Short mmCIF file of C-alpha atoms in Angstrom, two decimals:
data_model
loop_
_atom_site.label_atom_id
_atom_site.label_comp_id
_atom_site.label_asym_id
_atom_site.label_seq_id
_atom_site.Cartn_x
_atom_site.Cartn_y
_atom_site.Cartn_z
CA MET A 11 0.14 0.00 -0.37
CA LEU A 12 2.73 2.98 0.90
CA ARG A 13 4.40 1.56 -2.30
CA ASP A 14 0.94 2.33 -4.03
CA ALA A 15 0.61 5.49 -2.01
CA ARG A 16 4.28 6.41 -3.02
CA LEU A 17 3.98 6.33 -6.95
CA ILE A 18 0.69 7.80 -7.22
CA ALA A 19 2.56 11.76 -4.19
CA ALA A 20 5.44 11.14 -7.43
CA LYS A 21 2.88 11.04 -10.21
CA ASP A 22 1.44 14.23 -8.73
CA LEU A 23 3.91 16.46 -7.32
CA ARG A 24 6.07 15.30 -10.60
CA ILE A 25 3.27 16.94 -12.35
CA GLU A 26 3.18 19.83 -10.57
CA LEU A 27 6.86 20.21 -10.54
CA ARG A 28 5.98 20.62 -14.56
CA SER A 29 3.02 22.48 -14.52
CA LYS A 30 3.29 24.75 -11.86
CA VAL A 31 0.42 24.65 -11.93
CA THR A 32 0.17 25.61 -7.77
CA ALA A 33 3.57 27.63 -7.80
CA SER A 34 2.36 29.61 -10.79
CA GLN A 35 -1.66 30.58 -9.60
CA ILE A 36 -2.51 28.49 -6.62
CA LEU A 37 -0.39 30.32 -4.47
CA PRO A 38 -0.82 34.11 -6.19
CA PHE A 39 -4.47 33.41 -5.40
CA ALA A 40 -3.53 32.49 -1.82
CA LEU A 41 -1.31 35.94 -1.71
CA LEU A 42 -4.80 37.84 -3.48
CA VAL A 43 -6.68 36.73 0.05
CA LEU A 44 -5.33 38.25 1.74
CA MET A 45 -5.21 41.69 0.55
CA LEU A 46 -8.84 41.90 -0.23
CA PHE A 47 -9.04 41.27 3.37
CA ALA A 48 -6.82 43.87 4.81
CA PHE A 49 -9.03 45.78 2.05
CA ALA A 50 -12.64 44.57 3.93
CA LEU A 51 -10.71 45.22 7.10
CA ASP A 52 -9.53 49.27 8.01
CA PRO A 53 -5.90 47.47 8.18
CA ASP A 54 -5.15 51.52 11.00
CA SER A 55 -7.54 49.86 13.05
CA GLN A 56 -5.92 46.78 14.15
CA ALA A 57 -8.30 44.18 13.59
CA LEU A 58 -6.23 43.38 10.58
CA GLU A 59 -3.77 42.13 13.45
CA ARG A 60 -6.23 40.44 15.53
CA ALA A 61 -7.82 38.49 12.88
CA THR A 62 -4.84 37.12 11.80
CA PRO A 63 -5.02 33.57 12.85
CA GLY A 64 -8.46 33.09 11.67
CA LEU A 65 -8.08 34.58 8.37
CA PHE A 66 -4.95 32.94 7.52
CA TRP A 67 -7.00 29.60 7.94
CA VAL A 68 -9.89 30.88 5.78
CA ALA A 69 -7.62 31.29 3.62
CA VAL A 70 -5.70 28.51 3.24
CA LEU A 71 -9.29 27.02 2.95
CA PHE A 72 -10.16 28.91 -0.22
CA VAL A 73 -6.71 27.13 -1.43
CA THR A 74 -7.74 24.08 0.13
CA VAL A 75 -10.64 23.95 -2.76
CA LEU A 76 -8.92 24.80 -5.63
CA ALA A 77 -5.35 22.40 -4.78
CA VAL A 78 -8.15 19.67 -4.65
CA GLU A 79 -10.36 20.48 -8.38
CA ARG A 80 -6.31 20.81 -9.40
CA SER A 81 -5.78 17.00 -7.98
CA PHE A 82 -8.76 15.33 -9.13
CA SER A 83 -8.51 17.00 -12.97
CA LEU A 84 -5.44 15.82 -12.97
CA GLU A 85 -7.44 12.45 -13.67
CA GLY A 86 -10.11 13.85 -15.30
CA GLY A 87 -9.10 13.45 -18.73
CA ASP A 88 -8.35 10.49 -21.05
CA GLY A 89 -9.78 8.52 -18.49
CA VAL A 90 -7.19 8.55 -16.74
CA ARG A 91 -9.44 7.20 -13.96
CA ASP A 92 -9.63 3.91 -15.58
CA ALA A 93 -6.42 3.34 -16.11
CA LEU A 94 -5.59 4.14 -12.91
CA ARG A 95 -8.13 1.72 -12.19
CA LEU A 96 -7.07 -0.84 -13.73
CA ALA A 97 -3.23 -0.67 -12.93
CA GLY A 98 -4.08 -2.83 -10.02
CA LEU A 99 -3.24 -0.21 -7.29
CA GLU A 100 -3.89 -0.79 -4.29
CA PRO A 101 -7.09 1.89 -3.81
CA GLY A 102 -6.01 2.83 0.22
CA GLY A 103 -3.24 2.85 -1.51
CA VAL A 104 -4.52 5.58 -3.90
CA PHE A 105 -6.26 7.36 -1.21
CA LEU A 106 -2.69 7.87 0.64
CA GLY A 107 -0.76 9.16 -2.43
CA LYS A 108 -2.82 11.62 -3.39
CA PHE A 109 -3.32 12.40 0.39
CA ALA A 110 0.46 12.96 0.44
CA ALA A 111 0.84 15.02 -2.64
CA LEU A 112 -1.50 17.47 -1.19
CA VAL A 113 -0.45 17.69 1.61
CA VAL A 114 2.74 18.49 0.28
CA GLN A 115 1.19 21.43 -1.73
CA LEU A 116 0.08 23.08 0.76
CA LEU A 117 2.36 22.61 3.62
CA VAL A 118 4.34 25.08 1.02
CA VAL A 119 1.81 28.06 0.21
CA GLU A 120 0.65 27.34 3.94
CA VAL A 121 4.68 28.63 4.88
CA VAL A 122 4.69 31.06 2.39
CA LEU A 123 0.77 33.01 4.00
CA LEU A 124 2.71 32.98 7.02
CA LEU A 125 5.37 34.41 5.70
CA GLY A 126 2.26 36.57 3.82
CA VAL A 127 0.25 37.66 7.54
CA LEU A 128 3.27 37.83 9.97
CA LEU A 129 4.94 41.05 7.19
CA LEU A 130 1.31 42.79 6.24
CA TYR A 131 -0.50 41.79 9.02
CA SER A 132 2.97 42.70 11.52
CA ARG A 133 2.50 39.23 13.43
CA ASP A 134 5.38 38.98 15.37
CA LEU A 135 6.73 35.04 14.96
CA ALA A 136 5.95 33.19 18.16
CA GLY A 137 5.41 29.93 19.70
CA VAL A 138 6.80 27.94 16.49
CA GLY A 139 6.48 25.23 17.92
CA LEU A 140 2.88 25.08 19.04
CA LEU A 141 2.86 27.11 14.84
CA ALA A 142 4.39 24.22 13.76
CA ALA A 143 2.95 21.03 15.01
CA THR A 144 -0.59 22.81 14.24
CA MET A 145 0.11 23.33 10.99
CA LEU A 146 1.07 19.89 10.41
CA ALA A 147 -1.66 18.40 11.86
CA ALA A 148 -4.56 20.76 10.64
CA THR A 149 -3.16 20.31 6.77
CA ALA A 150 -3.68 16.28 7.83
CA GLY A 151 -6.88 16.69 8.02
CA ILE A 152 -7.33 19.74 5.65
CA GLY A 153 -6.12 17.24 2.80
CA ALA A 154 -7.63 13.43 4.06
CA ALA A 155 -11.01 15.17 4.02
CA GLY A 156 -10.27 17.08 0.77
CA THR A 157 -8.97 14.29 -1.08
CA LEU A 158 -12.26 12.17 0.44
CA TYR A 159 -15.01 14.56 -1.32
CA GLY A 160 -12.26 15.09 -4.27
CA VAL A 161 -13.22 11.69 -5.25
CA LEU A 162 -16.90 12.39 -4.09
CA ALA A 163 -17.15 15.32 -6.36
CA ALA A 164 -14.96 13.94 -9.06
CA GLY A 165 -16.14 13.53 -12.86
CA LEU A 166 -19.44 14.86 -12.11
CA ARG A 167 -20.83 17.23 -14.28
CA VAL A 168 -21.16 19.94 -11.06
CA ARG A 169 -18.20 19.37 -9.56
CA GLU A 170 -16.59 22.88 -9.40
CA THR A 171 -20.41 24.17 -7.62
CA LEU A 172 -20.52 21.25 -5.31
CA LEU A 173 -16.94 20.51 -3.28
CA PRO A 174 -16.90 23.77 -1.69
CA PHE A 175 -20.63 23.67 -0.12
CA LEU A 176 -19.73 19.86 0.78
CA LEU A 177 -16.41 20.62 1.85
CA LEU A 178 -16.09 23.52 3.87
CA PRO A 179 -19.21 22.69 6.11
CA VAL A 180 -16.88 19.41 7.54
CA LEU A 181 -13.58 21.70 7.86
CA ALA A 182 -15.48 23.94 9.84
CA PRO A 183 -13.71 21.50 13.04
CA VAL A 184 -10.55 22.67 11.54
CA LEU A 185 -10.60 26.09 10.60
CA ILE A 186 -12.04 26.38 15.22
CA ALA A 187 -9.51 24.37 16.28
CA ALA A 188 -6.61 25.78 13.99
CA THR A 189 -7.95 29.26 14.63
CA ARG A 190 -7.70 28.77 18.58
CA ALA A 191 -4.19 26.83 18.54
CA PHE A 192 -2.62 29.86 16.17
CA GLU A 193 -3.94 32.22 18.29
CA SER A 194 -3.12 30.68 21.80
CA ALA A 195 0.77 30.34 19.74
CA LEU A 196 0.61 33.86 18.42
CA ASP A 197 0.01 34.88 21.83
CA GLY A 198 2.64 34.21 23.82
CA VAL A 199 0.68 31.14 25.61
CA PRO A 200 1.12 27.89 23.82
CA SER A 201 -0.27 25.74 26.21
CA ASP A 202 -3.96 27.23 25.50
CA GLY A 203 -2.97 25.79 22.07
CA TRP A 204 -2.47 22.19 22.52
CA PRO A 205 -5.64 20.88 23.80
CA TRP A 206 -6.88 22.29 20.09
CA PHE A 207 -3.68 20.51 18.59
CA ASN A 208 -5.59 17.26 19.90
CA LEU A 209 -9.17 17.83 17.96
CA LEU A 210 -7.27 18.27 15.58
CA ALA A 211 -4.70 15.67 15.37
CA VAL A 212 -8.05 13.49 15.92
CA PHE A 213 -10.21 14.81 13.13
CA ALA A 214 -6.52 13.88 10.92
CA LEU A 215 -6.89 10.29 12.40
CA VAL A 216 -10.17 9.74 11.51
CA TYR A 217 -10.00 10.70 7.68
CA ILE A 218 -7.15 8.89 6.99
CA GLY A 219 -9.00 5.67 8.41
CA ILE A 220 -12.23 6.43 6.85
CA GLY A 221 -10.38 7.21 3.54
CA ILE A 222 -8.26 4.27 3.44
CA LEU A 223 -11.52 2.33 4.03
CA THR A 224 -13.80 3.93 1.23
CA PHE A 225 -11.27 4.62 -0.83
CA GLY A 226 -11.83 1.55 -3.28
CA SER A 227 -15.27 1.27 -3.21
CA LEU A 228 -15.50 5.31 -4.89
CA LEU A 229 -12.48 4.33 -6.97
CA GLU A 230 -14.57 1.41 -8.65
CA GLU A 231 -17.51 2.59 -9.47
CA SER A 232 -18.15 4.85 -11.79
CA MET B 1 -35.91 14.18 -10.68
CA THR B 2 -38.35 12.72 -12.19
CA THR B 3 -42.55 12.75 -10.79
CA PRO B 4 -44.27 9.21 -11.14
CA GLN B 5 -46.55 10.83 -12.63
CA ALA B 6 -44.02 12.50 -15.16
CA ILE B 7 -43.79 9.32 -15.90
CA SER B 8 -46.19 7.27 -16.52
CA ALA B 9 -47.50 10.31 -18.48
CA SER B 10 -44.98 9.32 -20.95
CA HIS B 11 -45.31 5.94 -20.43
CA PRO B 12 -49.44 5.11 -21.48
CA ALA B 13 -47.91 1.43 -21.10
CA GLY B 14 -48.77 1.37 -17.39
CA VAL B 15 -46.43 1.05 -14.42
CA ARG B 16 -47.59 -1.19 -12.55
CA ALA B 17 -46.69 0.31 -9.13
CA PRO B 18 -49.67 0.45 -5.80
CA ASN B 19 -51.73 3.39 -6.31
CA GLY B 20 -50.68 5.14 -2.58
CA THR B 21 -47.82 4.55 0.37
CA GLY B 22 -49.88 3.31 2.34
CA SER B 23 -50.74 -0.44 4.25
CA SER B 24 -52.75 -1.50 7.50
CA VAL B 25 -49.50 -0.94 9.64
CA SER B 26 -49.06 2.58 8.71
CA ARG B 27 -52.36 3.39 9.09
CA VAL B 28 -52.75 1.88 12.52
CA LEU B 29 -48.90 4.29 13.54
CA GLY B 30 -50.54 7.03 11.59
CA VAL B 31 -53.46 7.67 13.95
CA VAL B 32 -51.61 6.98 16.85
CA ALA B 33 -49.09 9.06 15.76
CA LEU B 34 -52.22 12.25 15.76
CA ALA B 35 -53.92 10.81 18.47
CA ALA B 36 -51.01 11.10 20.30
CA MET B 37 -49.95 15.32 18.27
CA GLY B 38 -53.31 15.70 19.22
CA LEU B 39 -52.95 14.69 23.28
CA LEU B 40 -49.80 16.82 23.42
CA VAL B 41 -50.97 19.49 22.09
CA TRP B 42 -53.82 19.31 25.30
CA LEU B 43 -51.63 18.39 27.91
CA ALA B 44 -48.89 21.74 26.26
CA PHE B 45 -51.66 24.57 25.53
CA VAL B 46 -54.80 23.10 28.36
CA ALA B 47 -53.16 21.31 31.08
CA SER B 48 -49.53 23.06 31.69
CA PRO B 49 -50.17 26.58 32.83
CA ARG B 50 -47.92 28.95 31.84
CA ASP B 51 -44.21 29.46 33.39
CA ALA B 52 -43.68 31.82 36.34
CA ILE B 53 -40.57 33.11 34.99
CA GLN B 54 -40.42 32.03 30.48
CA GLY B 55 -44.44 32.65 30.70
CA ASP B 56 -46.47 30.86 27.05
CA LEU B 57 -43.04 30.47 26.14
CA VAL B 58 -41.91 27.49 27.91
CA ARG B 59 -44.64 25.76 25.83
CA LEU B 60 -42.38 26.12 22.95
CA LEU B 61 -40.01 23.74 25.26
CA PHE B 62 -42.41 20.20 24.93
CA LEU B 63 -42.38 20.71 21.38
CA HIS B 64 -38.12 21.49 20.30
CA PRO B 65 -36.47 18.94 21.84
CA ALA B 66 -38.05 15.82 20.15
CA LEU B 67 -38.09 18.14 17.05
CA ALA B 68 -34.34 18.07 17.79
CA TRP B 69 -34.10 14.87 18.96
CA THR B 70 -35.56 12.97 15.48
CA ALA B 71 -32.34 15.04 13.67
CA TYR B 72 -30.47 13.18 15.92
CA LEU B 73 -32.02 10.29 15.21
CA ALA B 74 -32.04 10.54 11.45
CA CYS B 75 -28.43 11.40 11.37
CA PHE B 76 -28.33 7.88 13.45
CA ILE B 77 -30.52 6.06 10.87
CA ALA B 78 -28.99 7.06 7.87
CA THR B 79 -25.71 6.70 9.04
CA ALA B 80 -26.45 2.97 8.93
CA ALA B 81 -28.17 2.64 6.32
CA SER B 82 -25.35 3.85 4.57
CA ILE B 83 -22.39 1.51 5.92
CA GLN B 84 -25.28 -1.05 5.20
CA HIS B 85 -25.75 0.10 1.61
CA LEU B 86 -21.46 0.69 0.99
CA ARG B 87 -20.81 -3.76 2.90
CA LYS B 88 -24.34 -4.81 1.01
CA GLY B 89 -24.24 -2.62 -2.64
CA THR B 90 -28.69 -2.88 -1.68
CA VAL B 91 -30.84 -0.34 -2.69
CA GLY B 92 -33.63 0.13 -0.17
CA SER B 93 -30.61 1.32 2.14
CA ASP B 94 -30.14 4.08 0.19
CA ILE B 95 -33.08 4.98 -0.29
CA LEU B 96 -34.00 4.51 4.03
CA ALA B 97 -30.62 6.90 3.78
CA HIS B 98 -32.02 9.66 1.50
CA SER B 99 -35.06 9.23 3.67
CA ALA B 100 -33.79 9.42 6.58
CA VAL B 101 -31.71 12.98 6.04
CA GLU B 102 -34.74 14.26 4.08
CA LEU B 103 -36.54 14.28 6.58
CA GLY B 104 -33.79 14.87 9.12
CA ALA B 105 -33.30 18.04 7.37
CA VAL B 106 -36.53 19.32 7.62
CA MET B 107 -36.49 18.70 11.13
CA THR B 108 -33.51 20.25 12.10
CA LEU B 109 -34.53 23.93 10.01
CA LEU B 110 -37.32 23.23 12.23
CA THR B 111 -35.59 23.09 15.40
CA LEU B 112 -34.00 26.11 14.25
CA VAL B 113 -37.11 27.31 14.11
CA THR B 114 -38.68 26.68 16.93
CA GLY B 115 -35.24 27.64 19.10
CA SER B 116 -34.95 31.42 17.26
CA VAL B 117 -39.32 31.72 17.82
CA TRP B 118 -38.05 30.94 21.84
CA GLY B 119 -34.94 32.83 20.98
CA ARG B 120 -36.03 36.90 20.01
CA PRO B 121 -38.08 37.83 22.92
CA THR B 122 -36.11 35.37 25.73
CA TRP B 123 -32.61 36.82 24.74
CA GLY B 124 -33.75 39.98 22.68
CA VAL B 125 -32.16 38.86 19.38
CA TRP B 126 -32.78 35.71 16.78
CA TRP B 127 -30.05 34.12 17.08
CA VAL B 128 -26.75 33.97 19.30
CA TRP B 129 -23.86 32.31 19.01
CA ASP B 130 -23.87 30.01 21.29
CA ALA B 131 -22.66 26.47 21.08
CA ARG B 132 -25.96 24.39 20.48
CA LEU B 133 -27.29 26.60 17.93
CA THR B 134 -24.48 26.54 15.87
CA SER B 135 -23.77 23.25 15.50
CA THR B 136 -27.57 23.03 15.08
CA ALA B 137 -26.65 24.92 11.99
CA MET B 138 -23.91 23.00 10.77
CA LEU B 139 -25.85 20.07 11.38
CA PHE B 140 -27.95 21.60 8.64
CA LEU B 141 -26.31 22.27 6.34
CA LEU B 142 -24.35 19.39 6.40
CA LEU B 143 -27.36 17.70 5.74
CA LEU B 144 -27.99 20.01 2.72
CA GLY B 145 -25.44 18.85 1.36
CA TYR B 146 -25.83 15.22 1.41
CA LEU B 147 -28.95 16.27 -0.46
CA ALA B 148 -27.21 18.22 -3.02
CA LEU B 149 -24.88 14.42 -3.96
CA HIS B 150 -28.50 12.30 -3.56
CA ARG B 151 -29.66 14.19 -7.11
CA ILE B 152 -26.88 14.96 -9.02
CA ASP B 153 -27.19 14.24 -12.92
CA ALA B 154 -24.95 10.73 -12.55
CA ALA B 155 -25.08 7.32 -13.38
CA PRO B 156 -27.84 5.25 -10.00
CA GLU B 157 -25.20 3.66 -8.94
CA VAL B 158 -22.23 6.03 -8.72
CA ARG B 159 -24.65 8.51 -7.08
CA SER B 160 -26.15 5.84 -4.27
CA LYS B 161 -22.26 4.49 -4.22
CA ARG B 162 -20.91 8.46 -3.09
CA SER B 163 -24.18 10.00 -1.26
CA ALA B 164 -23.39 6.04 0.49
CA VAL B 165 -19.84 7.04 2.12
CA LEU B 166 -21.22 10.81 2.69
CA GLY B 167 -23.60 9.00 5.01
CA VAL B 168 -21.37 7.08 6.56
CA LEU B 169 -19.09 10.00 7.19
CA LEU B 170 -22.12 12.26 8.35
CA VAL B 171 -21.90 11.27 12.12
CA PRO B 172 -18.07 11.86 12.70
CA ASN B 173 -18.85 14.60 11.41
CA VAL B 174 -22.09 16.01 12.87
CA LEU B 175 -19.45 15.21 16.17
CA LEU B 176 -16.85 16.30 15.42
CA VAL B 177 -18.26 19.80 15.20
CA HIS B 178 -20.40 19.07 17.95
CA GLN B 179 -17.10 18.60 19.95
CA SER B 180 -15.04 21.80 18.35
CA VAL B 181 -18.16 24.43 18.62
CA GLU B 182 -18.53 22.82 22.21
CA TRP B 183 -15.26 23.92 22.69
CA TRP B 184 -14.33 27.23 20.70
CA ARG B 185 -18.13 28.62 22.86
CA THR B 186 -17.10 27.71 26.24
CA LEU B 187 -13.71 28.40 26.23
CA HIS B 188 -15.36 32.32 26.06
CA GLN B 189 -17.81 31.91 27.49
CA ASP B 190 -18.83 30.88 31.64
CA ALA B 191 -21.92 28.75 30.41
CA THR B 192 -24.48 27.58 27.13
CA LEU B 193 -27.44 30.41 27.56
CA LEU B 194 -29.40 27.76 26.84
CA ASP B 195 -28.76 25.88 30.18
CA ARG B 196 -29.11 28.78 32.89
CA GLN B 197 -32.86 29.28 31.77
CA PHE B 198 -33.53 25.28 32.57
CA ASP B 199 -33.95 26.75 36.10
CA PHE B 200 -36.93 27.04 36.79
CA GLY B 201 -38.59 24.29 39.10
CA THR B 202 -40.16 21.75 36.46
CA SER B 203 -43.34 20.51 37.55
CA ASP B 204 -44.02 16.22 37.57
CA LEU B 205 -47.01 17.58 35.28
CA PHE B 206 -44.41 19.50 32.67
CA MET B 207 -41.31 17.05 33.16
CA PHE B 208 -44.29 14.40 32.07
CA THR B 209 -45.46 16.60 28.51
CA MET B 210 -41.98 16.97 28.04
CA ILE B 211 -41.03 13.15 28.09
CA PHE B 212 -44.42 12.94 25.89
CA GLY B 213 -43.84 15.74 23.35
CA PHE B 214 -40.32 13.34 22.74
CA VAL B 215 -43.20 9.73 21.89
CA ALA B 216 -45.32 11.90 20.07
CA VAL B 217 -42.57 13.87 18.01
CA THR B 218 -41.01 9.96 17.08
CA LEU B 219 -44.01 8.31 16.27
CA VAL B 220 -44.75 10.94 13.53
CA PHE B 221 -41.13 10.75 12.85
CA SER B 222 -41.89 7.40 11.36
CA TRP B 223 -44.85 7.99 9.96
CA LEU B 224 -43.09 10.31 7.81
CA LEU B 225 -39.78 7.92 6.91
CA LEU B 226 -42.03 5.38 6.56
CA HIS B 227 -43.62 7.10 3.84
CA ARG B 228 -40.61 8.71 2.46
CA PHE B 229 -39.03 5.82 1.85
CA ARG B 230 -41.95 3.78 -0.23
CA VAL B 231 -41.97 6.89 -1.76
CA GLY B 232 -38.77 6.77 -2.75
CA TRP B 233 -39.31 2.96 -3.29
CA LEU B 234 -41.77 4.05 -5.86
CA GLU B 235 -39.78 5.99 -7.40
CA HIS B 236 -36.62 3.76 -7.98
CA GLN B 237 -38.85 0.91 -9.60
CA VAL B 238 -40.68 3.23 -11.64
CA GLU B 239 -37.16 4.34 -13.44
CA SER B 240 -36.32 1.29 -13.46
CA GLU B 241 -39.21 0.31 -15.42
CA TRP B 242 -38.83 2.56 -17.38
CA LEU B 243 -35.38 2.06 -18.19
CA ASP B 244 -36.23 -2.31 -18.69
CA GLU B 245 -39.34 -1.05 -20.49
CA ALA B 246 -36.86 1.36 -22.57
CA ILE B 247 -34.82 -1.66 -23.24
CA GLU B 248 -37.36 -4.47 -24.31
CA ALA B 249 -39.20 -2.13 -27.43
CA ARG B 250 -35.03 -1.41 -28.74
CA ARG B 251 -34.63 -5.33 -28.85
CA ALA B 252 -37.72 -5.33 -30.03
CA GLU B 253 -37.62 -3.58 -32.84
CA ALA B 254 -33.28 -4.99 -33.26
CA HIS B 255 -35.41 -8.48 -33.86
CA ALA B 256 -38.28 -7.25 -36.70
CA GLU B 257 -35.17 -5.57 -38.36
CA SER B 258 -33.57 -8.92 -38.31
CA HIS B 259 -35.67 -10.38 -39.73
CA ASP B 260 -37.60 -8.46 -42.19
CA GLY B 261 -34.31 -7.03 -43.62
CA THR B 262 -36.08 -3.55 -44.03
CA PRO B 263 -35.89 -1.03 -41.18
CA THR B 264 -39.34 -0.37 -39.56
CA THR B 265 -40.37 2.73 -40.77
CA GLY B 266 -41.40 5.57 -38.16
CA GLY B 267 -37.39 4.28 -36.62
CA VAL B 268 -34.46 5.83 -35.24
CA ALA B 269 -33.12 7.93 -37.65
CA ARG B 270 -30.32 7.24 -39.08
#
C-alpha cells in the first residue's frame, strides 16, 4: 500500500513540478486573498492584527478548494481514472498518495502565507513549536478530508459548485481548532493551544482512516 | 428528479406500482401518531400552566427538544443505512438513508426555527452564537450537502455509492463539529445560554408533557420516514421499469429489423 502511495504522490508532485499550477496560480491567489482581507478590514484599526489567525486559516480553506479541484482534474481527462483503476494499485494506497501530494503542496502554500501575514499584518512570530504542530495536524486533516470529498465530486458535471459546499462545512472544526491554536501560539500562551492540536490530530486520524477504508468503493464505481 | 406521474404519463403502457404508500400497519401508526399529537397539544396548551418566568414561551419546550432529538436520530439512521449500503449494495438502504437525511433536514430546520422563535423574546435577538445553535446550523448544512450530492445527474449506482460514503461520514462529522463548536463557545463564555434557562422548578406535569412530546414527535417522525421511504421505493421502481421497457422496445425493434431485412417504418432516424 505504501509503495502505491509513493508512486501516486510522486506522479502528482512531478506533474506539479512540470506544470507549476500551484506555484503560479494557487499561491498567488492565496496572497491575493490576504490583500482582499486588508481592503475589507481597516488596516489601521488593528482588526487585521487581531484577526490574523482566522484570516490565515480562511485563506488556507480557499486554497484547499482550488488545490483539491486541481488534484482531481489531473485524472479528469483521457480515461485516466479507468487507467488508474486498471493499474492494479491498492485503493488505500491511491488515497494516501493523493493525500500526501496534496498535503505537501498545501504546506508549501501555508509557509508562504504565514510569512505573508507576519509581514503584511505585522504580527510577531511566537510559539513556533505549536505553530508547526498545528500546521502539520490541520493540513493532514484538510488533506484527508479534501481527498475524500474531492473524489466524491470528481467527474461530475457539477463538481466545481458541489465541492466547496460539501467540503467547507466539514472543515469547520479544523478552522475553529487551528485558529484557536494559532491565536494561543501568537499571543505567547502555547499551553492553551495544545488541546486544540489534539482535536486536529483526532480529525486527521478519523479522516485518514475513513479515507483508506472507503476509497476502494469510490474508485471501483463509475 | 422526474415524478412518477410524469413518467407514467409519457408511457401509457402503465406502471404496475401500488397507488399509495399506505399499508394497514402505517395506517395504525398514523392514527396513533395523530392521536398522540392531539394529546400533546392539549397537554401543552390546556393542561399545563403558564410558567412563572417564561410565560407562554415555555410551551415551546414541549416540542423543540423533541424535534432536535429526531434530527439526530435521522443522522444515525442515515449513517447506519449508508454503512449497510456500502457493505451489501442494496437499493433499499440507499433509499432509507436518503429518506432519513431529507426528514432530518426538515427536523433540523424546525429545531432552528422553534429555537429562534423562543430566543427572540428571551434573549432579544433571533440568533446568538451559542454552541448548540451553531452546531445545529452546521448540521443543517451537512444534511443539505448530502441532499445536493444525492440529486446529482449521474448513474444511479454512482449516485448512491457516493451518497453512501457521505452518509457514513455524517455521524463522525456531526460529532467533530459538535465537539469543536462546544469548546469554541465554552472557552469564551462561562456556560451556554440555554443551560441557564433551565433553572425553573419543573413540575411533574411539565416533565410528563415534555417526555410525552418526545414520544409524539418520534411517532410522527417514524410515520413520515415510512412513507418517505415508500415514495423513494416507488420512484426507484418507476425508474427501473421505465428503463426495462425502453430496453425491451429497442430489442423488439432490432429483432423485427433482422427478420424483415428492411428497416421498420417510423423507427429511429439513422
